[in-house]
Amino acid sequence: MSSGQEKPLVGKPPGNQLSPTCPGHGLAGVSESSSPQVQSWHLTTKMQSSLQPLCLSLEKLHRVKDSMLEAMDRGLSRRTHAQATVRMLPTFIRSTPDGTERGEFLVLELGDTDLRVLLVELSGDTRQTVTVKDRRFPMSDAIAQGPGEKLFAFMATCLCEFLDGLRLPQRAFQLGFSFPFSCRQTRLDQSYLISWAKRFKCPGVEGRDVVELLQNAINKQDRYCIKVIAVVNDTTGTMMSCEASAEPCEVGLIVDAGTNSCFMAEARRVEVVEENLGRMGVVTEWGSFGDDGTLNDMLSPYDRLVDETSLNPGKQRFEKMISGLYLVEIVRHILAELATQGGLFSGRTTPALLTKGSVQIRDILEITDEQVGLARAQCVLRRLGLEASDQDCFIMQQVCSAVCIRAASLCAAGLAAILSHMRRNRELTRLKTSVAVDGAVFRDHAKFSQTLQQLVKKLAPECDVTLVQAEDGSGKGIAMVTAVASRLAAQRFQVNQTLALLKLSPDALGKVQALLRREMELGLKKETQATSSVRMLPTYICATPDGSERGDFLALDLGGTNFRVLLVQVGAREQGGVRIVSELYSIPPQVAQGPGSQLFDHIVECIADFQTKQGMMGQTLPLGFTFSFPCQQTSLDQGILLSWTKGFNASGCVGQDVVKLLREAVKRKNHFALDVVAIVNDTVGTMMSCGYDDPSCEVGLIVGTGTNACYMEELRNVGTLAGGEGRMCVNTEWGAFGDNGCLDPFFTPFDRQVDEASLNPGRQRFEKLISGMYLGEIVRYILLELTAKGLLFQGRPSPKLQTRDIFQTKFLSSIESDGLALRQVCAILEQLGLHVTCEDSVLVREVCQVVARRAAQLCGAGVAAVVEKIRENRGLEQLSVTVGVDGTLYKLHPHFAQEVQGTVQRLAPRCSITFLQSEDGSGKGAALIAAVACRVARHQRA
């Protein structure tokens, strides 16, 4: 027993405990005195002074967290990644376990001194039973430091020997490879060694793909069919080893001899890889955080001593404050300083105390144990050649605890940064997740977990976190990575099979273009029009605006569930051009599908309401009537309805002149008189509206609730009329393209389901592939198919998803928006009563993309057919023409317009096309047609 100690301290000595965030806080100093009791307090004061540099207030920890967040962002950015201290390396892991993984998987775990081979069997049932068989093979220096070929041959041989011992029947195996060295990973199954570490130094491996080397070595054995499908970091294995639970485990943390962390990042934020959908596992490599000096004001004198005497001075600064390899050295330096100052061991030191590596991490962790810690401290100090009092042992215990608690505090700041990053980038109010933790420092220090949990709660209060101790991260975890990769590959195969039906090759699109061109030719000829699915209806519009039109005009726009009445004032362009006042009225379903007289009475009531509001009752203005349904026009102001579309089915209208039906309704109501000068299709109105701004606009295109196209045809080609000189706008009514069966080879089972459940089975077949009214239904049927196969929503469709028309086409535009986070996609799907994972959101987005892309490509093939016909009509080598476009699908979908334009460019390379979006084609265009008709009539009268 040292001198100056009158009485041994038993159990926990009296005195203040150290604060979790500030190790020295709360210990009081006293005046000097020679009495034994005062001498004891003097020692405590020296201890507090020595531990004060380890003090980390919450304010400091918040600064560490903020600095870590900034370092993470630099590591994720393509621009700053190369200079980042926190490397943020992509792992190409796209999903965490969902509990359905099943099968047997091989694992190779390359350790410091041996190679571990495992066969891990996953049951894939609700309990996910995991069975592990393994064997360790010792590895000599000759292998670890010999030629690289020899190392990989050794691994392949051990693998085969392990399987030989199991006496398994021959079959194909999938293998995960735990390779704990610095690598540049480019795929899940491709990783290039940057440098060896520890005792390994095998020439011929650095700069090469270690998966390829291992696979080649296995293949040379020519004994088992084994495919390496994943190379994995042990930190990632830790995250993946936790079982699927209520809250997914999306963070991994290791605090052992070294330290590292990983998490599932939003793929769009990982700029160093091309993938931008879903999530991707990222290994932070946070041990090097602070290598740029960020942590300099946090470093204690002991940290600086440890760094200076390390093998890599100035490197791995964060790791040197946290990991077990360095905590022991910090403890040793503090003890040596206290002893030198007379605060310990009666001022004595020994060569062992001053020797690096004389204290082990196991010693430190056992000393912090409240039950056996003091006795263990006595043993360790005796081993160091020191005669220690109970007070010395207590001080050593407090030093060990303080160093470990600081490590836990710094770890908490780093973990809080990761959690805050996840919450921010997922745009969540609160983040709920589990964190898998492994490593001796975490497992064996009594207060580490508690401190970590408490401080994360303070540093990231918006995150609800459950710490879960990992199970065999480098074994089971690597197997789970392999199993998830296998599950995703199998699911991808099935998804590809399903979606392949909707993917059109260039040849297929060329055939659609040729088919439409053939149908157009048939539709123009009087003798073959009846056999064509494309009606090619003359509109009797033979002129476009020339800028001289003036006056006030009414326009009616009936094309869907809403009906508009417009007052359009046409003036000189330099005085503002066209001015519009309009009112929107709804058409209830019972009106749209009731008696025709009821429908037109409703329209007249809306017109009367509008004229009353505008103070126009008693005035009779020229009116253009946009009627966006298939009509056979016999003059500019007469149109015979051929069929209803878009959900309309009013009785007594088909085969009737709709202008006459409108005039009869006006007479019945006896409110006012109407001067209907033109009945107009919305597509024609779109062309005329854009023609007012661009005289080269000779094609109109609508892609909204429905779809259609019109163009200026040579009058001599319009065989359904008497012929003549000049041009006439022809309304293709291409929505019915394919109604004669010519498009049947391009229809998928999903298209047939949509058609059969529609109000007009077998009709408007092309429209049902393209327009906004049907795309949502196509998506819904695909989602149901994928759900039935267990590829979506855990195989459980909601009642809402099984409801017709519940998946609106506007969802496609929202889901495909580039800036839309997965959380918002989830929110859309959750409105349908679905339980949605991140992977579900990614797959739903893919389905939407495939359906919308096909629609846009088909639309582009149609436009290509039209512009090529115009070019050939005019005998031009190169055609320059403008296409006026309207419709919510074209305008609002984030990628539709670009895909249409790209398809036209590929299919009609001799046409230079400008796409001009219409401003109110169905309203402004109708009024302009009326204005042009009035202008032409004036000229004819003159």
PDB file of C-alpha atoms in Angstrom, residues 438-544:
ATOM      1  CA  ASP A 438     -20.625  -3.964 -33.076  1.00  0.00           C
ATOM      2  CA  GLY A 439     -17.130  -3.957 -31.620  1.00  0.00           C
ATOM      3  CA  ALA A 440     -15.547  -4.692 -28.268  1.00  0.00           C
ATOM      4  CA  VAL A 441     -15.628  -1.075 -27.051  1.00  0.00           C
ATOM      5  CA  PHE A 442     -19.393  -0.922 -27.530  1.00  0.00           C
ATOM      6  CA  ARG A 443     -20.108  -4.437 -26.274  1.00  0.00           C
ATOM      7  CA  ASP A 444     -17.912  -4.549 -23.223  1.00  0.00           C
ATOM      8  CA  HIS A 445     -18.035  -1.020 -21.806  1.00  0.00           C
ATOM      9  CA  ALA A 446     -20.903  -0.825 -19.351  1.00  0.00           C
ATOM     10  CA  LYS A 447     -21.824   2.818 -20.030  1.00  0.00           C
ATOM     11  CA  PHE A 448     -20.873   3.184 -23.724  1.00  0.00           C
ATOM     12  CA  SER A 449     -24.270   2.184 -25.098  1.00  0.00           C
ATOM     13  CA  GLN A 450     -26.145   4.243 -22.523  1.00  0.00           C
ATOM     14  CA  THR A 451     -24.056   7.348 -23.220  1.00  0.00           C
ATOM     15  CA  LEU A 452     -24.386   6.885 -26.953  1.00  0.00           C
ATOM     16  CA  GLN A 453     -28.179   6.582 -26.741  1.00  0.00           C
ATOM     17  CA  GLN A 454     -28.613   9.555 -24.387  1.00  0.00           C
ATOM     18  CA  LEU A 455     -26.403  11.908 -26.356  1.00  0.00           C
ATOM     19  CA  VAL A 456     -27.830  10.996 -29.755  1.00  0.00           C
ATOM     20  CA  LYS A 457     -31.227  11.906 -28.333  1.00  0.00           C
ATOM     21  CA  LYS A 458     -29.879  15.317 -27.291  1.00  0.00           C
ATOM     22  CA  LEU A 459     -27.889  15.945 -30.471  1.00  0.00           C
ATOM     23  CA  ALA A 460     -30.561  14.708 -32.901  1.00  0.00           C
ATOM     24  CA  PRO A 461     -33.852  15.144 -31.019  1.00  0.00           C
ATOM     25  CA  GLU A 462     -35.838  14.768 -34.252  1.00  0.00           C
ATOM     26  CA  CYS A 463     -34.631  11.175 -34.651  1.00  0.00           C
ATOM     27  CA  ASP A 464     -35.988   8.100 -32.858  1.00  0.00           C
ATOM     28  CA  VAL A 465     -33.182   5.567 -32.701  1.00  0.00           C
ATOM     29  CA  THR A 466     -32.927   2.027 -31.415  1.00  0.00           C
ATOM     30  CA  LEU A 467     -29.416   0.663 -30.864  1.00  0.00           C
ATOM     31  CA  VAL A 468     -29.170  -3.025 -31.722  1.00  0.00           C
ATOM     32  CA  GLN A 469     -26.111  -5.138 -31.000  1.00  0.00           C
ATOM     33  CA  ALA A 470     -25.093  -6.832 -34.233  1.00  0.00           C
ATOM     34  CA  GLU A 471     -24.820 -10.570 -34.624  1.00  0.00           C
ATOM     35  CA  ASP A 472     -21.707 -11.714 -36.469  1.00  0.00           C
ATOM     36  CA  GLY A 473     -21.597  -8.794 -38.874  1.00  0.00           C
ATOM     37  CA  SER A 474     -18.664 -10.112 -40.843  1.00  0.00           C
ATOM     38  CA  GLY A 475     -20.276 -13.570 -41.132  1.00  0.00           C
ATOM     39  CA  LYS A 476     -24.047 -13.491 -41.038  1.00  0.00           C
ATOM     40  CA  GLY A 477     -24.030  -9.872 -42.215  1.00  0.00           C
ATOM     41  CA  ILE A 478     -22.018 -10.649 -45.355  1.00  0.00           C
ATOM     42  CA  ALA A 479     -24.313 -13.602 -46.050  1.00  0.00           C
ATOM     43  CA  MET A 480     -27.294 -11.287 -45.716  1.00  0.00           C
ATOM     44  CA  VAL A 481     -25.775  -8.850 -48.222  1.00  0.00           C
ATOM     45  CA  THR A 482     -25.383 -11.776 -50.608  1.00  0.00           C
ATOM     46  CA  ALA A 483     -28.928 -12.979 -49.920  1.00  0.00           C
ATOM     47  CA  VAL A 484     -30.407  -9.511 -50.501  1.00  0.00           C
ATOM     48  CA  ALA A 485     -28.452  -9.213 -53.759  1.00  0.00           C
ATOM     49  CA  SER A 486     -29.790 -12.620 -54.795  1.00  0.00           C
ATOM     50  CA  ARG A 487     -33.356 -11.624 -53.893  1.00  0.00           C
ATOM     51  CA  LEU A 488     -33.096  -8.371 -55.813  1.00  0.00           C
ATOM     52  CA  ALA A 489     -31.631 -10.149 -58.855  1.00  0.00           C
ATOM     53  CA  ALA A 490     -34.483 -12.677 -58.884  1.00  0.00           C
ATOM     54  CA  GLN A 491     -37.036  -9.912 -58.466  1.00  0.00           C
ATOM     55  CA  ARG A 492     -35.358  -7.860 -61.185  1.00  0.00           C
ATOM     56  CA  PHE A 493     -35.621 -10.783 -63.583  1.00  0.00           C
ATOM     57  CA  GLN A 494     -39.368 -11.031 -62.992  1.00  0.00           C
ATOM     58  CA  VAL A 495     -39.836  -7.262 -63.213  1.00  0.00           C
ATOM     59  CA  ASN A 496     -37.902  -7.146 -66.482  1.00  0.00           C
ATOM     60  CA  GLN A 497     -40.060  -9.931 -67.896  1.00  0.00           C
ATOM     61  CA  THR A 498     -43.199  -8.011 -67.008  1.00  0.00           C
ATOM     62  CA  LEU A 499     -42.049  -4.613 -68.238  1.00  0.00           C
ATOM     63  CA  ALA A 500     -40.401  -5.950 -71.404  1.00  0.00           C
ATOM     64  CA  LEU A 501     -43.896  -6.215 -72.859  1.00  0.00           C
ATOM     65  CA  LEU A 502     -44.147  -2.413 -72.818  1.00  0.00           C
ATOM     66  CA  LYS A 503     -40.716  -1.597 -74.220  1.00  0.00           C
ATOM     67  CA  LEU A 504     -40.694  -0.780 -77.928  1.00  0.00           C
ATOM     68  CA  SER A 505     -37.625  -1.248 -80.100  1.00  0.00           C
ATOM     69  CA  PRO A 506     -36.779   1.246 -82.878  1.00  0.00           C
ATOM     70  CA  ASP A 507     -38.003  -1.342 -85.384  1.00  0.00           C
ATOM     71  CA  ALA A 508     -41.328  -1.655 -83.579  1.00  0.00           C
ATOM     72  CA  LEU A 509     -41.785   2.125 -83.563  1.00  0.00           C
ATOM     73  CA  GLY A 510     -40.942   2.211 -87.268  1.00  0.00           C
ATOM     74  CA  LYS A 511     -43.681  -0.355 -87.890  1.00  0.00           C
ATOM     75  CA  VAL A 512     -46.192   1.760 -85.940  1.00  0.00           C
ATOM     76  CA  GLN A 513     -45.188   4.781 -88.041  1.00  0.00           C
ATOM     77  CA  ALA A 514     -45.645   2.774 -91.264  1.00  0.00           C
ATOM     78  CA  LEU A 515     -48.995   1.372 -90.115  1.00  0.00           C
ATOM     79  CA  LEU A 516     -50.341   4.823 -89.297  1.00  0.00           C
ATOM     80  CA  ARG A 517     -49.124   6.170 -92.628  1.00  0.00           C
ATOM     81  CA  ARG A 518     -50.980   3.338 -94.395  1.00  0.00           C
ATOM     82  CA  GLU A 519     -54.155   4.012 -92.415  1.00  0.00           C
ATOM     83  CA  MET A 520     -53.911   7.740 -93.230  1.00  0.00           C
ATOM     84  CA  GLU A 521     -53.722   6.986 -96.952  1.00  0.00           C
ATOM     85  CA  LEU A 522     -56.733   4.681 -96.686  1.00  0.00           C
ATOM     86  CA  GLY A 523     -58.668   7.274 -94.694  1.00  0.00           C
ATOM     87  CA  LEU A 524     -58.113   9.997 -97.296  1.00  0.00           C
ATOM     88  CA  LYS A 525     -59.521   7.951-100.173  1.00  0.00           C
ATOM     89  CA  LYS A 526     -63.271   7.872-100.588  1.00  0.00           C
ATOM     90  CA  GLU A 527     -63.332   4.229-101.656  1.00  0.00           C
ATOM     91  CA  THR A 528     -61.231   2.967 -98.705  1.00  0.00           C
ATOM     92  CA  GLN A 529     -62.148   5.361 -95.890  1.00  0.00           C
ATOM     93  CA  ALA A 530     -64.640   2.907 -94.418  1.00  0.00           C
ATOM     94  CA  THR A 531     -61.879   0.294 -93.937  1.00  0.00           C
ATOM     95  CA  SER A 532     -59.438   2.673 -92.256  1.00  0.00           C
ATOM     96  CA  SER A 533     -59.274   3.081 -88.498  1.00  0.00           C
ATOM     97  CA  VAL A 534     -58.037   6.668 -89.037  1.00  0.00           C
ATOM     98  CA  ARG A 535     -60.979   8.708 -90.360  1.00  0.00           C
ATOM     99  CA  MET A 536     -58.996  11.660 -91.839  1.00  0.00           C
ATOM    100  CA  LEU A 537     -61.913  14.070 -91.534  1.00  0.00           C
ATOM    101  CA  PRO A 538     -61.919  17.312 -93.553  1.00  0.00           C
ATOM    102  CA  THR A 539     -62.435  20.395 -91.376  1.00  0.00           C
ATOM    103  CA  TYR A 540     -63.249  22.917 -94.127  1.00  0.00           C
ATOM    104  CA  ILE A 541     -60.544  25.159 -92.696  1.00  0.00           C
ATOM    105  CA  CYS A 542     -58.393  26.269 -95.601  1.00  0.00           C
ATOM    106  CA  ALA A 543     -56.646  29.305 -94.108  1.00  0.00           C
ATOM    107  CA  THR A 544     -54.694  30.177 -91.006  1.00  0.00           C
TER     108      THR A 544
END
